[in-house]
Structures are given as structure tokens and as C-alpha cells.
Amino acid sequence: MEMVRLDKFLTQALAITRSQAKELLSKGRVVVDGVVCKKGDTKVSPAQEVTVNGKGVTAAAEYVYLMLNKPEGIVSASRDPRDKTVVDLVAEQFPRRELFPAGRLDKTSTGFVLITDDGAFAHEILHPKHHVPKTYVVGIDTPLTAEMIQGFETGVILADGQTMEPASVKALSEDGFLVRVQLRQGVYHQIKRMFGVYGVGVNTLHREDIGGIALDKNLAPGEWRPLTEREVQIIRKAAQKKMP
Ligand code: URA
């Protein structure tokens, strides 16, 4: 971490507002390397010891990376005038962060949404050339056929003429109504449109994996947890792999 303003350091490390940080400073509660410091614009480095009310404060991580199990009915956005968003579900704990979903799920879809404030990371994993694999469990209204499997493998041509990159689909249930789809693209309504080409409707759509990291089974719909550093690295690596 580089040198940062003490007030910013406090708001991020303690997840408090600027005015709360200002109050702590003006009351003389903040001590830097053993000396009371009342000025918010003082620059501090990671090597310095900061205490508040006598307790050591550890710098917040530079960026936030969260795994959310999105429930149905929630929109994949930071803000929305009408609907609750994926960021609304986590925002309380991160009042000073500009969080956004790195990749979208439809309002009716459920499962793994990655929420972050790291724009470069999001760009890396969403860039169309980077091909991070994403896996979905999909309920369809017509049983899967060999024609669909082959079409997905070679690249479905959507109704508007766009050719999709090869994807995989296989049946998860004997009757062929429940399938697993793996995509390396993120075109709007992609799975629904790909099945639409075969006249097949999608009833349910759940994302279970991004870049080799599975949605944590302990997360009920609406629950989230931070991604571990290792998980972030694995997803980052998946973005660097070339298409097979
Ligand atoms: N494809 C869709 O059609 N919807 C989603 O939410 C994700 C992929």
C-alpha cells in the first residue's frame, strides 16, 4: 500500500464515514507512531502504527472481492430506481466502497455473482477475448437433443445472426430437462437465446461456477462471503488462458 491520507485510511480500515473519522481525529483518539494526530490529511504508510482508542488498526485490503449467491428477483447492478440490486445485498458492510457486479445474471437467474471494486480485475475477467468459463445449471422446457448438443459445440447462430463461440451442454437428468451449460462468453441473455434457436424455453438458470471456482454450497440465496486470495488468483488465471 502506498502512502494514504489518514482520514481515508480510517474510513476504509474501520468501515466508517468521513465525518466519523473526522470526529475520532478531532477528539484526539487517533495515534500515529505514538503521537496523537488530529489532521485527516496527514499521509500514513503501511510501516506506521495507527491506533484508535488504544487499539491497533490494520489497513483494509486494497480491493474487495465477494462471492454472492444471487436470489431470484434481484438485479445485477450497483443501483436501480425500482429493484433491489446485488450490491444492495452487501453494501451495508462496505459503506465507503464503489462496488459493482463483475458480470451479470438476469433478474430471474440465480447463483454466483462476483462483486468487486477492482475495475482492472473486472475488465480482465469480462473482456470478450479472455474467455473465463462460466457454468450454469439450466432447467429447460423441452428435453435436450443431440442436435442441440452438436449446435452448442460448433457455435449456435442466434436469431440476430451473431455466431456464438463453442459451448458445451450435457444432460444432468435422465429425462433431459435439467442440463449443465458451460460458456466462455457473456452475451446478453445468451443461454436463453441459444436455446431459443431450437424453440426451447428456459425455466430456471443457476450459475454454479466462475473460472473454476464453485459457488460455496454453504451460501443460501442472498448470502455472500469474501473470495479468498487464492480464489481470486484462480479466476484471474482463468482469464489469461487461451481458448482450447
Ligand atoms: N444466459 C442467460 O440467458 N441468462 C443469464 O442470466 C446468464 C446467461
JSON list of N, CA and C and ligand atoms in Angstrom, two decimals, residues 104-110 136 183 187-193 202 205 207, ligand 1:
[
{"chain": "A", "resi": 104, "resn": "ARG", "atom": "N", "xyz": [-23.05, -10.15, -15.29]},
{"chain": "A", "resi": 104, "resn": "ARG", "atom": "CA", "xyz": [-24.46, -10.07, -14.91]},
{"chain": "A", "resi": 104, "resn": "ARG", "atom": "C", "xyz": [-25.16, -11.42, -14.96]},
{"chain": "A", "resi": 105, "resn": "LEU", "atom": "N", "xyz": [-26.18, -11.52, -14.14]},
{"chain": "A", "resi": 105, "resn": "LEU", "atom": "CA", "xyz": [-27.16, -12.61, -14.26]},
{"chain": "A", "resi": 105, "resn": "LEU", "atom": "C", "xyz": [-28.50, -11.91, -14.45]},
{"chain": "A", "resi": 106, "resn": "ASP", "atom": "N", "xyz": [-29.39, -12.51, -15.23]},
{"chain": "A", "resi": 106, "resn": "ASP", "atom": "CA", "xyz": [-30.73, -11.94, -15.40]},
{"chain": "A", "resi": 106, "resn": "ASP", "atom": "C", "xyz": [-31.43, -11.85, -14.05]},
{"chain": "A", "resi": 107, "resn": "LYS", "atom": "N", "xyz": [-32.44, -11.00, -13.99]},
{"chain": "A", "resi": 107, "resn": "LYS", "atom": "CA", "xyz": [-33.21, -10.83, -12.74]},
{"chain": "A", "resi": 107, "resn": "LYS", "atom": "C", "xyz": [-33.79, -12.17, -12.27]},
{"chain": "A", "resi": 108, "resn": "THR", "atom": "N", "xyz": [-34.22, -12.99, -13.23]},
{"chain": "A", "resi": 108, "resn": "THR", "atom": "CA", "xyz": [-34.83, -14.28, -12.86]},
{"chain": "A", "resi": 108, "resn": "THR", "atom": "C", "xyz": [-33.79, -15.36, -12.57]},
{"chain": "A", "resi": 109, "resn": "SER", "atom": "N", "xyz": [-32.53, -15.15, -12.94]},
{"chain": "A", "resi": 109, "resn": "SER", "atom": "CA", "xyz": [-31.49, -16.16, -12.72]},
{"chain": "A", "resi": 109, "resn": "SER", "atom": "C", "xyz": [-30.97, -16.10, -11.30]},
{"chain": "A", "resi": 110, "resn": "THR", "atom": "N", "xyz": [-30.33, -17.19, -10.88]},
{"chain": "A", "resi": 110, "resn": "THR", "atom": "CA", "xyz": [-29.79, -17.27, -9.51]},
{"chain": "A", "resi": 110, "resn": "THR", "atom": "C", "xyz": [-28.33, -17.72, -9.57]},
{"chain": "A", "resi": 136, "resn": "TYR", "atom": "N", "xyz": [-23.42, -23.19, -15.73]},
{"chain": "A", "resi": 136, "resn": "TYR", "atom": "CA", "xyz": [-24.81, -22.95, -15.33]},
{"chain": "A", "resi": 136, "resn": "TYR", "atom": "C", "xyz": [-25.57, -24.28, -15.27]},
{"chain": "A", "resi": 183, "resn": "LEU", "atom": "N", "xyz": [-20.14, -21.85, -20.74]},
{"chain": "A", "resi": 183, "resn": "LEU", "atom": "CA", "xyz": [-19.91, -20.79, -21.74]},
{"chain": "A", "resi": 183, "resn": "LEU", "atom": "C", "xyz": [-18.58, -20.11, -21.45]},
{"chain": "A", "resi": 187, "resn": "VAL", "atom": "N", "xyz": [-22.70, -12.87, -23.62]},
{"chain": "A", "resi": 187, "resn": "VAL", "atom": "CA", "xyz": [-23.62, -12.09, -24.44]},
{"chain": "A", "resi": 187, "resn": "VAL", "atom": "C", "xyz": [-24.96, -12.00, -23.69]},
{"chain": "A", "resi": 188, "resn": "TYR", "atom": "N", "xyz": [-25.64, -10.87, -23.82]},
{"chain": "A", "resi": 188, "resn": "TYR", "atom": "CA", "xyz": [-26.90, -10.61, -23.10]},
{"chain": "A", "resi": 188, "resn": "TYR", "atom": "C", "xyz": [-27.91, -11.75, -23.34]},
{"chain": "A", "resi": 189, "resn": "HIS", "atom": "N", "xyz": [-28.45, -12.31, -22.28]},
{"chain": "A", "resi": 189, "resn": "HIS", "atom": "CA", "xyz": [-29.44, -13.40, -22.35]},
{"chain": "A", "resi": 189, "resn": "HIS", "atom": "C", "xyz": [-28.92, -14.59, -23.16]},
{"chain": "A", "resi": 190, "resn": "GLN", "atom": "N", "xyz": [-27.62, -14.82, -23.10]},
{"chain": "A", "resi": 190, "resn": "GLN", "atom": "CA", "xyz": [-27.00, -15.76, -24.05]},
{"chain": "A", "resi": 190, "resn": "GLN", "atom": "C", "xyz": [-27.63, -17.15, -24.03]},
{"chain": "A", "resi": 191, "resn": "ILE", "atom": "N", "xyz": [-27.78, -17.72, -22.85]},
{"chain": "A", "resi": 191, "resn": "ILE", "atom": "CA", "xyz": [-28.27, -19.12, -22.79]},
{"chain": "A", "resi": 191, "resn": "ILE", "atom": "C", "xyz": [-29.72, -19.19, -23.27]},
{"chain": "A", "resi": 192, "resn": "LYS", "atom": "N", "xyz": [-30.52, -18.21, -22.83]},
{"chain": "A", "resi": 192, "resn": "LYS", "atom": "CA", "xyz": [-31.92, -18.21, -23.25]},
{"chain": "A", "resi": 192, "resn": "LYS", "atom": "C", "xyz": [-32.01, -18.08, -24.78]},
{"chain": "A", "resi": 193, "resn": "ARG", "atom": "N", "xyz": [-31.16, -17.24, -25.34]},
{"chain": "A", "resi": 193, "resn": "ARG", "atom": "CA", "xyz": [-31.20, -17.04, -26.79]},
{"chain": "A", "resi": 193, "resn": "ARG", "atom": "C", "xyz": [-30.67, -18.26, -27.53]},
{"chain": "A", "resi": 202, "resn": "VAL", "atom": "N", "xyz": [-36.32, -21.53, -21.35]},
{"chain": "A", "resi": 202, "resn": "VAL", "atom": "CA", "xyz": [-35.54, -21.76, -20.12]},
{"chain": "A", "resi": 202, "resn": "VAL", "atom": "C", "xyz": [-36.44, -21.43, -18.92]},
{"chain": "A", "resi": 205, "resn": "LEU", "atom": "N", "xyz": [-32.34, -20.88, -14.26]},
{"chain": "A", "resi": 205, "resn": "LEU", "atom": "CA", "xyz": [-30.95, -20.74, -14.68]},
{"chain": "A", "resi": 205, "resn": "LEU", "atom": "C", "xyz": [-30.12, -20.36, -13.45]},
{"chain": "A", "resi": 207, "resn": "ARG", "atom": "N", "xyz": [-26.14, -20.03, -11.91]},
{"chain": "A", "resi": 207, "resn": "ARG", "atom": "CA", "xyz": [-24.69, -20.09, -12.20]},
{"chain": "A", "resi": 207, "resn": "ARG", "atom": "C", "xyz": [-23.99, -20.72, -11.00]},
{"chain": "B", "resi": 1, "resn": "URA", "atom": "N1", "xyz": [-27.61, -16.53, -20.00]},
{"chain": "B", "resi": 1, "resn": "URA", "atom": "C1", "xyz": [-28.87, -16.07, -19.81]},
{"chain": "B", "resi": 1, "resn": "URA", "atom": "O1", "xyz": [-29.72, -16.19, -20.69]},
{"chain": "B", "resi": 1, "resn": "URA", "atom": "N2", "xyz": [-29.17, -15.50, -18.63]},
{"chain": "B", "resi": 1, "resn": "URA", "atom": "C2", "xyz": [-28.30, -15.39, -17.61]},
{"chain": "B", "resi": 1, "resn": "URA", "atom": "O2", "xyz": [-28.64, -14.87, -16.54]},
{"chain": "B", "resi": 1, "resn": "URA", "atom": "C3", "xyz": [-26.99, -15.87, -17.82]},
{"chain": "B", "resi": 1, "resn": "URA", "atom": "C4", "xyz": [-26.66, -16.44, -19.02]}
]
